[in-house]
Coordinates of C-alpha atoms (C1' of nucleotides) in Angstrom, one line a residue:
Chain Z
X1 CA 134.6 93.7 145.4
X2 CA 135.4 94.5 148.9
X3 CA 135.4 98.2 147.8
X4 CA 131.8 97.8 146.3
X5 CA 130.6 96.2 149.4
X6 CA 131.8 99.6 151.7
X7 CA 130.5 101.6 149.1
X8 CA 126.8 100.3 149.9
X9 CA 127.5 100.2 153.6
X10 CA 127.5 104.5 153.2
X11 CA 125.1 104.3 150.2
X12 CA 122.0 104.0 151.8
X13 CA 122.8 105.8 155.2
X14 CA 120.6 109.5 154.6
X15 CA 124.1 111.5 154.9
X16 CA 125.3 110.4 152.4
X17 CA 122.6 110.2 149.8
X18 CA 123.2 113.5 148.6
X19 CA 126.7 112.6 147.1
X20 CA 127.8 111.6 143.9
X21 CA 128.4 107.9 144.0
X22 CA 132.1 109.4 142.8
X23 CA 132.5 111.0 145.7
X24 CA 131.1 108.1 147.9
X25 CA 133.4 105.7 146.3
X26 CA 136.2 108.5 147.3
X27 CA 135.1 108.2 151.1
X28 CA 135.1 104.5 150.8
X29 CA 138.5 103.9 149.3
X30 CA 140.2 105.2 152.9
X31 CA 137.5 104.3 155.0
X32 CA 137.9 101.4 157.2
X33 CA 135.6 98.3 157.7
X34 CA 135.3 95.4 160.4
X35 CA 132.9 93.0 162.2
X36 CA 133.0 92.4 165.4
X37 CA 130.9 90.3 168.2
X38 CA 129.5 90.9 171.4
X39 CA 131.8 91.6 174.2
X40 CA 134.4 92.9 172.3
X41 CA 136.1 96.1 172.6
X42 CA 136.8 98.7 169.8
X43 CA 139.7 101.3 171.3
X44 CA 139.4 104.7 169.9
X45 CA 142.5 105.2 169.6
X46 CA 143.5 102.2 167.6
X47 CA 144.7 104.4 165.0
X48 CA 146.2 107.7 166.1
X49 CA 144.7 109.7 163.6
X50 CA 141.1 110.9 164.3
X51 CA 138.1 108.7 162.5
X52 CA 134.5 109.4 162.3
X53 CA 132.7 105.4 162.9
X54 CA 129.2 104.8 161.4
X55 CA 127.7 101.4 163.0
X56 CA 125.7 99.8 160.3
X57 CA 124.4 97.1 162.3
X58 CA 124.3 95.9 165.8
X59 CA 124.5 98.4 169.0
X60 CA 127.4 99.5 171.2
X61 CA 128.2 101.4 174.0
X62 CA 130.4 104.2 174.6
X63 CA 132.2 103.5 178.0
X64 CA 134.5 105.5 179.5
X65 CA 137.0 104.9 182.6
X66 CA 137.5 107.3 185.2
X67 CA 140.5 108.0 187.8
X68 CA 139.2 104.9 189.7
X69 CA 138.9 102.7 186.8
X70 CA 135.0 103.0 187.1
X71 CA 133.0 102.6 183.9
X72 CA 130.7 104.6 182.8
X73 CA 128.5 104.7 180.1
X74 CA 128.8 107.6 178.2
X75 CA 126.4 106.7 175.4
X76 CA 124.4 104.0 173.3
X77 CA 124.7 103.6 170.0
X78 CA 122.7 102.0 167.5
X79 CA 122.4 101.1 163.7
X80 CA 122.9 103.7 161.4
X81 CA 124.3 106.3 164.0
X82 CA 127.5 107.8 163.9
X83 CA 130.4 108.1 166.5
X84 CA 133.8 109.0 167.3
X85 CA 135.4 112.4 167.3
X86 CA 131.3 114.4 166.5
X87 CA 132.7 117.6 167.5
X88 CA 135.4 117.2 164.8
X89 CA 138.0 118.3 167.0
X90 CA 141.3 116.1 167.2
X91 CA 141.3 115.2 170.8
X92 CA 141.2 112.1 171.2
X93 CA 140.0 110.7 174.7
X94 CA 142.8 108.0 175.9
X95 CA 140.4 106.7 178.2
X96 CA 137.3 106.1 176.2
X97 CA 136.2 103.0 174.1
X98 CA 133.1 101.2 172.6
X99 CA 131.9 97.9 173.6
X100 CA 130.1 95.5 171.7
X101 CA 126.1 94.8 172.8
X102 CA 124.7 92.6 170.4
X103 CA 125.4 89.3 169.1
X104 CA 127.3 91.2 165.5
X105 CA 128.1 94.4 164.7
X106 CA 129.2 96.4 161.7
X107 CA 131.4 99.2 161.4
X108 CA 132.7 101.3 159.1
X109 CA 135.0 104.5 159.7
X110 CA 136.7 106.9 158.3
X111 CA 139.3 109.6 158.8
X112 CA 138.2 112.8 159.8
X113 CA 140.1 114.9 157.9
X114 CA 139.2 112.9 154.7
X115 CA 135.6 113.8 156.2
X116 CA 136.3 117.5 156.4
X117 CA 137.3 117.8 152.6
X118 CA 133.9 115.8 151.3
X119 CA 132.3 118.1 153.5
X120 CA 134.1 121.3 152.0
X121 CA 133.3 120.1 148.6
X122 CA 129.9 119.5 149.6
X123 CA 127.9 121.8 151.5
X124 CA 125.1 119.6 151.3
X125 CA 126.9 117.1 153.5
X126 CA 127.9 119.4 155.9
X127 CA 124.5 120.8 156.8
X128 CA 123.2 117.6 156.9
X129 CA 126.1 116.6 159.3
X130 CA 125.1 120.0 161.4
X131 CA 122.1 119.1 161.6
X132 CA 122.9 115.5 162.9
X133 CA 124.7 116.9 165.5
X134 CA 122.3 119.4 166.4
X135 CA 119.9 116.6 166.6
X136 CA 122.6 114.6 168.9
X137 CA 122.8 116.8 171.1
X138 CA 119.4 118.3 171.6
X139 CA 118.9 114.5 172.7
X140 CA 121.7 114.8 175.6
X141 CA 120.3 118.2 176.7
X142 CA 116.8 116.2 177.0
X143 CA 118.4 113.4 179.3
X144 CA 120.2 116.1 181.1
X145 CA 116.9 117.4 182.1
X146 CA 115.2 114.1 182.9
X147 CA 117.9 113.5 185.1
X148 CA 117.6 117.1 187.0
X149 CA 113.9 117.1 187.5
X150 CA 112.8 113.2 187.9
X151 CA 113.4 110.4 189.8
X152 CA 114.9 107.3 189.2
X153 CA 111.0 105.5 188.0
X154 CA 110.4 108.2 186.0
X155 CA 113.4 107.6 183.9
X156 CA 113.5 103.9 183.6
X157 CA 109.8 104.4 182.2
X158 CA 110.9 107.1 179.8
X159 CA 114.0 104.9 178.8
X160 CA 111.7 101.9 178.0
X161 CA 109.7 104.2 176.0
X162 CA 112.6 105.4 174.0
X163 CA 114.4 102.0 173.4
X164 CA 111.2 100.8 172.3
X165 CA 110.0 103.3 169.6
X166 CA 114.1 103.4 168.5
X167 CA 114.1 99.0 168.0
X168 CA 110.9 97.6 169.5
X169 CA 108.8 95.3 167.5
X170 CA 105.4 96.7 167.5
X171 CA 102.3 94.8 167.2
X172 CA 99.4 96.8 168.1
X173 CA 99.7 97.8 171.5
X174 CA 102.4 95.3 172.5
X175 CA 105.9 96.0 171.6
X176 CA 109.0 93.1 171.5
X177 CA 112.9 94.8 172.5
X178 CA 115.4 92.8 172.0
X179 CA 117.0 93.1 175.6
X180 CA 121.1 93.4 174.7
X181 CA 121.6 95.1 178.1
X182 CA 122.5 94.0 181.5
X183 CA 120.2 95.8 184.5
X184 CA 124.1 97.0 185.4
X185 CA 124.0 99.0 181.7
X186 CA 120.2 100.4 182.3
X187 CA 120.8 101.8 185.5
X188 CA 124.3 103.6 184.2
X189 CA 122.0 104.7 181.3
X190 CA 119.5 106.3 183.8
X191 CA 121.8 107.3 186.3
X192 CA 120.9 105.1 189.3
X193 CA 122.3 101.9 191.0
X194 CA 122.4 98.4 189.6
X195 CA 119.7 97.9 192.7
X196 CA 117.7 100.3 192.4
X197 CA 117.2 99.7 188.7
X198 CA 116.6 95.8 189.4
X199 CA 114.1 96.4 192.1
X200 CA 112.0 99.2 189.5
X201 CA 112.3 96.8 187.1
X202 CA 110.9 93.6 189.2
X203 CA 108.4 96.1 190.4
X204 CA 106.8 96.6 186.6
X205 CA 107.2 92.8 185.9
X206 CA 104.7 92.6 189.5
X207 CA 103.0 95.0 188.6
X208 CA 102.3 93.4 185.0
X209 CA 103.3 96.4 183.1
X210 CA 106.3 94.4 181.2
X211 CA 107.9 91.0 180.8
X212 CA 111.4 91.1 181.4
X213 CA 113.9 88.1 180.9
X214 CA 117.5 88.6 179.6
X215 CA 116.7 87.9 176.1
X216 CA 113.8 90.2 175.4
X217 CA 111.5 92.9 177.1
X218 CA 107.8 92.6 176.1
X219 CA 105.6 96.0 176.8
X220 CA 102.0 94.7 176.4
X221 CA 100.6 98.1 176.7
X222 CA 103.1 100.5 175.4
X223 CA 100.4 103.4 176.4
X224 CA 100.0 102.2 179.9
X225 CA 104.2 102.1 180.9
Chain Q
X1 CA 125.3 153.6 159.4
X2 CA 123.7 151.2 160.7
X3 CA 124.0 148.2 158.3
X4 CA 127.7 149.3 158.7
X5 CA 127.2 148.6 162.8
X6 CA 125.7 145.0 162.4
X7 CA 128.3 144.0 159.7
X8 CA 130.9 145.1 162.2
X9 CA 129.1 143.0 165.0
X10 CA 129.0 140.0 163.3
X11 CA 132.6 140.9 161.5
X12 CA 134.9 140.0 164.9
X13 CA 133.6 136.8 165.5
X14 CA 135.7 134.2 164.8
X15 CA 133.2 131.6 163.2
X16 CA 132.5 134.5 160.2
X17 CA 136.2 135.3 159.6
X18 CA 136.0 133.4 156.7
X19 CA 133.4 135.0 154.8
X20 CA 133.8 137.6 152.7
X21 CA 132.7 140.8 153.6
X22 CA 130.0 140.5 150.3
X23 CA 128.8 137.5 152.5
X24 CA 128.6 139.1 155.8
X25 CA 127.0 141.5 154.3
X26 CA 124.7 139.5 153.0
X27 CA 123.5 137.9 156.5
X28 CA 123.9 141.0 157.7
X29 CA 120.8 142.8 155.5
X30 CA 118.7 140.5 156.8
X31 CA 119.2 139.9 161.0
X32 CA 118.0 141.8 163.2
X33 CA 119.9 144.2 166.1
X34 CA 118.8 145.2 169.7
X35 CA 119.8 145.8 172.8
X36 CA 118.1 144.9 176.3
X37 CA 118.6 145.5 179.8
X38 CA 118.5 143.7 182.7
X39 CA 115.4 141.2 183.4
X40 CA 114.4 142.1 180.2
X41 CA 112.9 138.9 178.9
X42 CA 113.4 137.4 174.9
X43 CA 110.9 135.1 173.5
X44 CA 112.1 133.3 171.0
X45 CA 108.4 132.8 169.7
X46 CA 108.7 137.1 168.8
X47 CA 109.3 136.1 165.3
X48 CA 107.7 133.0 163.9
X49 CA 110.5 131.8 161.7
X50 CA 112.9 130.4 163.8
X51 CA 116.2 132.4 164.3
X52 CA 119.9 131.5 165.5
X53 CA 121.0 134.6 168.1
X54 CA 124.6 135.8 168.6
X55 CA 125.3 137.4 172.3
X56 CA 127.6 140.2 171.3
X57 CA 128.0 141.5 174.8
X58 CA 126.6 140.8 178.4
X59 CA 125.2 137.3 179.5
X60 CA 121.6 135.9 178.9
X61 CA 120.3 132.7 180.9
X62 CA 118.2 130.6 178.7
X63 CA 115.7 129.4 180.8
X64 CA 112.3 127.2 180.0
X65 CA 109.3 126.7 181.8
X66 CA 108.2 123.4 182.5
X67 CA 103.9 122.4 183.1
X68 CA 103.6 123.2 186.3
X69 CA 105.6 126.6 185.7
X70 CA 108.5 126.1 187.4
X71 CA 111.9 127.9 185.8
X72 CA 114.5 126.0 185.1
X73 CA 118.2 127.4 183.7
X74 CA 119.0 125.5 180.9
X75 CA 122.0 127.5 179.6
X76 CA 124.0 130.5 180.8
X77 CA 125.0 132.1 177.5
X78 CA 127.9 134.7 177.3
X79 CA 129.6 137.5 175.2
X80 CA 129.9 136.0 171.8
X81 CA 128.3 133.1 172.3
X82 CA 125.3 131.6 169.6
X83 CA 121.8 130.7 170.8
X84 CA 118.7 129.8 169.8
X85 CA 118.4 126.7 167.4
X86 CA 121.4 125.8 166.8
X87 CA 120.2 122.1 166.2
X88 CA 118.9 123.8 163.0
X89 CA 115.7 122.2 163.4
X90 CA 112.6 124.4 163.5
X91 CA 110.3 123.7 165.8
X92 CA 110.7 126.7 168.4
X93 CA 110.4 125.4 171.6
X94 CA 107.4 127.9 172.7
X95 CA 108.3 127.5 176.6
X96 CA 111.6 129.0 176.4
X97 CA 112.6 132.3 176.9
X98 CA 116.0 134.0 177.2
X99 CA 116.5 136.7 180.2
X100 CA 119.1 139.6 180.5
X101 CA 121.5 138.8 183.5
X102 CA 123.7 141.7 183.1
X103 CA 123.0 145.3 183.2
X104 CA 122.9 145.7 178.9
X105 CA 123.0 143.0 176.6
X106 CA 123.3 143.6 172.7
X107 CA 122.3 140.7 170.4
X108 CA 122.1 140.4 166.8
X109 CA 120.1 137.7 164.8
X110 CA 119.4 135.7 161.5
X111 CA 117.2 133.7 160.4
X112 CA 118.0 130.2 160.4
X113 CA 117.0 129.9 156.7
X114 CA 119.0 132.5 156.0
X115 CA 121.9 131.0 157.6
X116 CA 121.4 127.4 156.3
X117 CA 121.9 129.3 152.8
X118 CA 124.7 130.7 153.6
X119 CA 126.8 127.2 155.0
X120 CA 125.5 125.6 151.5
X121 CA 127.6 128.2 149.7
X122 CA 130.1 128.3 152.2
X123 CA 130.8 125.2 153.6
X124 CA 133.8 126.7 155.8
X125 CA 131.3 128.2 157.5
X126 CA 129.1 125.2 158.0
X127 CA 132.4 123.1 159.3
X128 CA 133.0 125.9 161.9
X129 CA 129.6 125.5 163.3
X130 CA 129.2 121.8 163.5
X131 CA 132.7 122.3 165.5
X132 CA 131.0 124.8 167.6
X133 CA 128.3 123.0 168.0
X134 CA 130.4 120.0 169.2
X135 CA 132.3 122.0 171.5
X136 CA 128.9 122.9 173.1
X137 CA 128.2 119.1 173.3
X138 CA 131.3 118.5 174.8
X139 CA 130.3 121.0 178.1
X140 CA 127.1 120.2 178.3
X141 CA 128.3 116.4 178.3
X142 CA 131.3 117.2 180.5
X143 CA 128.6 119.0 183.3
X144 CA 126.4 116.0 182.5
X145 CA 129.7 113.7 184.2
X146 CA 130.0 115.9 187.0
X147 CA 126.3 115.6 188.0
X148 CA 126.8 112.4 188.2
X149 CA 129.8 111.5 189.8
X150 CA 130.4 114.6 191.6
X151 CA 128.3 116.0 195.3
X152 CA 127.2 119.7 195.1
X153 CA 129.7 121.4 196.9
X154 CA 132.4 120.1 194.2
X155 CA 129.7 120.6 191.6
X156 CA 129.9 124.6 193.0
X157 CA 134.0 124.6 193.3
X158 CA 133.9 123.7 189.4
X159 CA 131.3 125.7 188.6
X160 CA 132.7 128.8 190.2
X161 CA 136.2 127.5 188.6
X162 CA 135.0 128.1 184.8
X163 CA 133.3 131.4 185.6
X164 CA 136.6 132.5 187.1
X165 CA 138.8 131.0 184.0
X166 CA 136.0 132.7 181.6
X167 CA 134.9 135.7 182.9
X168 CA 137.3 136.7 185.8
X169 CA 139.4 139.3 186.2
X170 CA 142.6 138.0 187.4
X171 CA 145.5 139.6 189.6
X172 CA 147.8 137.0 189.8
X173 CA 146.4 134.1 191.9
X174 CA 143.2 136.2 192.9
X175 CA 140.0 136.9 190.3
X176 CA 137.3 139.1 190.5
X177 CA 134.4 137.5 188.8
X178 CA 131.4 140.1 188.2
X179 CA 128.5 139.0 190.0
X180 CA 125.6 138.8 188.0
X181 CA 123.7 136.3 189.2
X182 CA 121.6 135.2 192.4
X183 CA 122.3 132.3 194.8
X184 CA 119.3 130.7 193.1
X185 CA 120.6 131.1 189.3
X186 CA 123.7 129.5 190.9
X187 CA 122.0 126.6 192.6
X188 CA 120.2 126.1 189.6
X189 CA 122.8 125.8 186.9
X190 CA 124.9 123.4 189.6
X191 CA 121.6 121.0 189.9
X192 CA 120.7 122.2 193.7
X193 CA 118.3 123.9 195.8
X194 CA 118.9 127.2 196.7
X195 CA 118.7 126.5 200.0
X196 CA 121.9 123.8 199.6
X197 CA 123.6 126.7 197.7
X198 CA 123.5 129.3 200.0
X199 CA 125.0 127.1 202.5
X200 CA 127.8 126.1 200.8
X201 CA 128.7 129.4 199.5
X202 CA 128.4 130.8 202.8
X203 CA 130.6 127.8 204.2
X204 CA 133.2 128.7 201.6
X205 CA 132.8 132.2 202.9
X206 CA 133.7 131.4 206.3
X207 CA 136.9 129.2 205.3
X208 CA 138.0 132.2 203.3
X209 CA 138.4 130.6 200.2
X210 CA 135.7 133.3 198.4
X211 CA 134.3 136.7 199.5
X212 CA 131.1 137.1 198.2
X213 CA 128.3 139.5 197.7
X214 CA 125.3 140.4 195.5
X215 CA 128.5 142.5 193.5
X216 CA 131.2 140.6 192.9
X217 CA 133.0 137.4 193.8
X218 CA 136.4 137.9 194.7
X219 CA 139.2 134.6 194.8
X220 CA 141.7 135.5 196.5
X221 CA 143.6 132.3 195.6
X222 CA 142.1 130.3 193.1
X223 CA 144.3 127.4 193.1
X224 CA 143.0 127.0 196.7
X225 CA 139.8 126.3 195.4
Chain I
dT1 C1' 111.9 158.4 202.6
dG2 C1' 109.3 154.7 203.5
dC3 C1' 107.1 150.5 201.3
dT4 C1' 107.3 146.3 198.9
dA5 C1' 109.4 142.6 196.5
dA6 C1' 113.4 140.1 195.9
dT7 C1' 117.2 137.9 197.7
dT8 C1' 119.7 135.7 201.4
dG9 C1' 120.2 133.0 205.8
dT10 C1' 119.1 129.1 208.9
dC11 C1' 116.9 125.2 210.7
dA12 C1' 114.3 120.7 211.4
dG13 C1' 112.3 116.9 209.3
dC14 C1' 111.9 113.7 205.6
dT15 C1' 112.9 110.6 201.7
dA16 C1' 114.7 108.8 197.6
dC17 C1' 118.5 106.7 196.8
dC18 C1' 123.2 104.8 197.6
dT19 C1' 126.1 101.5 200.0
dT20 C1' 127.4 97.3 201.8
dA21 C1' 126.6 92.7 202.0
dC22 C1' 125.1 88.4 200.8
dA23 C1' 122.1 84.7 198.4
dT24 C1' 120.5 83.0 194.2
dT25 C1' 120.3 82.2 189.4
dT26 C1' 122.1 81.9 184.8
dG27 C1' 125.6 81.5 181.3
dT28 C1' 129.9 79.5 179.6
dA29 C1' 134.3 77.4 179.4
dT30 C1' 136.7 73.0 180.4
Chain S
dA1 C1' 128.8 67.4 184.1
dT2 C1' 131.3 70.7 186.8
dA3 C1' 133.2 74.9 188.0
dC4 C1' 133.5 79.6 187.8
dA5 C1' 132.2 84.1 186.5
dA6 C1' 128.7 87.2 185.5
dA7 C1' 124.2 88.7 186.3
dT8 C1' 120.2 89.1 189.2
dG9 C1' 117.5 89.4 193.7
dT10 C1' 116.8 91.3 198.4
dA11 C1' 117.4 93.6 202.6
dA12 C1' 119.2 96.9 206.4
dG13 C1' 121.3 101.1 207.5
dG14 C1' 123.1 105.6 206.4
dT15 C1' 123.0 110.2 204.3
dA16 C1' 123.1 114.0 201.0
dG17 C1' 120.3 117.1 199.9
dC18 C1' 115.3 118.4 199.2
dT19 C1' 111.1 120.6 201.2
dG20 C1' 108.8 123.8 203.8
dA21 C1' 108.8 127.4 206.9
dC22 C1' 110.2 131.6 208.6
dA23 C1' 113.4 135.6 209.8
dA24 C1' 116.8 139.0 208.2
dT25 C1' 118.7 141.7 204.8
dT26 C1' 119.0 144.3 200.5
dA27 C1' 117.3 146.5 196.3
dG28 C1' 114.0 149.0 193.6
dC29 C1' 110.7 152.4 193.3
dA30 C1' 106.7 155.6 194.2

DNA sequence: TGCTAATTGTCAGCTACCTTACATTTGTAT
DNA sequence: ATACAAATGTAAGGTAGCTGACAATTAGCA
C-alpha cells in the first residue's frame, strides 16, 4: 500500500509520465518518502549518498550558511519542483539545507544513481530532465540580471509578480498569495535588507497597490503593480 | 576533407567521447563550421532554427542588448565550451549576440533538433549534458553568491583568480593571463562601472600585486592575490 | 604619417541602500 | 493570562560605488 501511494506521488509529476508504470514502480521501491511541517529542517546530507528530492506539496527554501553562520537563501521551492544534487554531481554541500515554509509539506526522493540508470534506459527521461534544468537555470540567469540592472523596487514588484502567477489565486484582476514568507525571506530573495524590503512593502500597502498581512497578500490590480 | 575536419572538432571533446564515430558523424553532416575574427559579431537569429554552438578555440562574450540599448556581458564563453540554447528550449532570444574577444575564434554548430535526436538514442550523451549544464548552474550560481556578499574589489581578486586558474600561463607562483579584454568587459562581467574598475585595477597596479596592460596580465605571485 | 575612434585615467558630486539601533506588534509556549 | 521570541516598523547616519564630465593615451586605418 505504502508502495502504491509513492508510486502516484511520481505518477502524475510531467517527468515521469513518459515511463512505464514498471519502471516508475522501480524508482519508487528505493525512493524515499516523508512529511514534514513548517519550521522544520530537512539536512541534505541525512543520507551520505546523493538523492534527487521532488516536493509534492507545500514550499521550502534552500538556505545555506556561510563562514559567519549567516543564512542565506539560496532558492524557493515549490510544489512539483525538484531539488537536491540538479547538476547530478556527487558533491554534496555540508553546509546547505531546506527549511520548511508552509503549514505541510511532502517529499519524496530518490538516489541519484538509481536516477542515472532510469535515465540511461530512458532517453526520454533524460531530455526531459535536460530540459528541466535548462529551464532552472535560464530562471537564475534572469534574477541574476534583475539584480545587476535594477533597484531594490523594481525587484520586489517583479517578485510579487512571479509568486503570484506561480501560486496566486486569480480572480479577474485581483489575485490572493498565500504569504508563507517573513519580510526577512523576501528581502534575501531580492537581495536587499529586511528594512528596506519592509519600508517598499508598507510603501505599496500606502500607496493601495496591495494588502499585505502575514497570512495572505492580496494584489487588486495585478496589471497596475 | 572537410567532413573529416568537423568530425575531428567535435571528436576531442569530452562530452562526445562516448559516441561512436557513426554518431559523430552523424551530427557532424549536419552542423555547421566557421571561423571569425576579432569584433566579429554572431547572431544567433542567422539561422532560424535554433542551434547549440561549441567554441573550439578562442573566447566569445555573449552579450544582449537590453531596450534602451545598453550592452550587457552575460557570459564569457571559452575554448571548448557550449553556447547557445543549452536550455533546449527554442525561443532564440533575438537581442543576443555573441562577439569575438580573441584574435580568431573557430566554432562549430548543430541544430538543436538535431542534437535532441541524438541524446534520445544516446542517453550517455544526454546525462553528460544535463551534468554540464549543472556545472554551468553551479558558476553562474556561485558568481550569483559573490555579488552578493562580496564588494567589487574582491569581486575583481576572484574574478581575475579563475582567469588565472583557467586560462593562465603559469611559471611557478607567477601567471601570464592573455589579455583579451577591455577594463569595461572586465567591470562588466564583475557587476561594476568601468570607472570603479579602472581604479581598482590600477590600485592593484600600484601595490604590485598585478602588472597590467592592454596585452597581458602578468601575477607575479598569485597566492598574494 | 596623421586622423579618428576606442580605451584608459581621474575627479567631484550624488544617491540608493546598508547599518545600527530601538520601539512596537504578533505569535506561541507554559 | 503571562512571558518570551520572532516578526515588523521607523529613523538617523554613513558609504560604496554610480554618474557625468573631461583629459590623456593607445590602436586602427586611410
Amino acid at each position: 500500500m505504502y508502495d502504491e501511494l509513492k508510486y502516484w506521488y511520481l505518477r502524475d509529476h510531467k517527468l515521469f509520465k513518459t515511463l512505464s508504470s514498471e519502471q516508475t514502480k522501480q524508482l519508487c521501491i528505493i525512493s524515499g518518502f516523508k512529511k514534514a511541517k513548517k519550521g522544520e529542517i530537512i539536512y541534505f546530507s541525512d543520507s551520505d549518498l546523493p538523492r534527487i528530492f521532488l516536493l509534492k506539496t507545500g514550499s521550502i527554501k534552500i538556505v545555506s550558511l556561510d563562514e559567519d553562520g549567516i543564512e542565506t537563501i539560496k532558492d524557493i521551492i515549490q510544489k512539483g519542483d525538484m531539488f537536491g544534487e540538479l547538476s547530478l554531481d556527487s558533491d554534496i554541500q555540508v553546509n546547505e539545507y531546506a527549511k520548511v515554509l508552509t503549514e505541510e509539506v511532502s517529499i519524496c526522493s530518490f538516489l541519484l544513481s538509481d536516477f542515472e540508470d532510469l535515465m540511461l534506459q530512458n532517453p526520454q527521461l533524460a531530455l526531459g530532465y535536460t530540459k528541466f534544468v535548462g529551464l532552472k537555470m535560464k530562471r537564475l540567469r534572469n534574477n541574476y540580471t534583475n539584480l545587476v540592472s535594477k533597484d531594490a523596487k523594481t525587484r520586489l514588484v517583479t517578485f510579487l509578480k512571479e509568486w503570484a502567477e506561480k501560486e496566486g489565486i486569480f480572480d479577474n484582476e485581483k489575485v490572493i498569495i498565500e504569504n508563507y514568507l517573513t519580510q526577512n525571506d523576501i528581502a534575501q530573495i531580492i537581495c536587499t535588507s529586511r528594512q528596506t524590503a519592509t519600508t517598499l512593502l508598507n510603501g505599496f500597502v500606502d500607496d493601495g497597490i496591495i494588502q499585505y498581512n502575514r497570512k495572505e497578500i492580496i494584489i487588486p490590480n495585478l496589471g497596475k503593480l
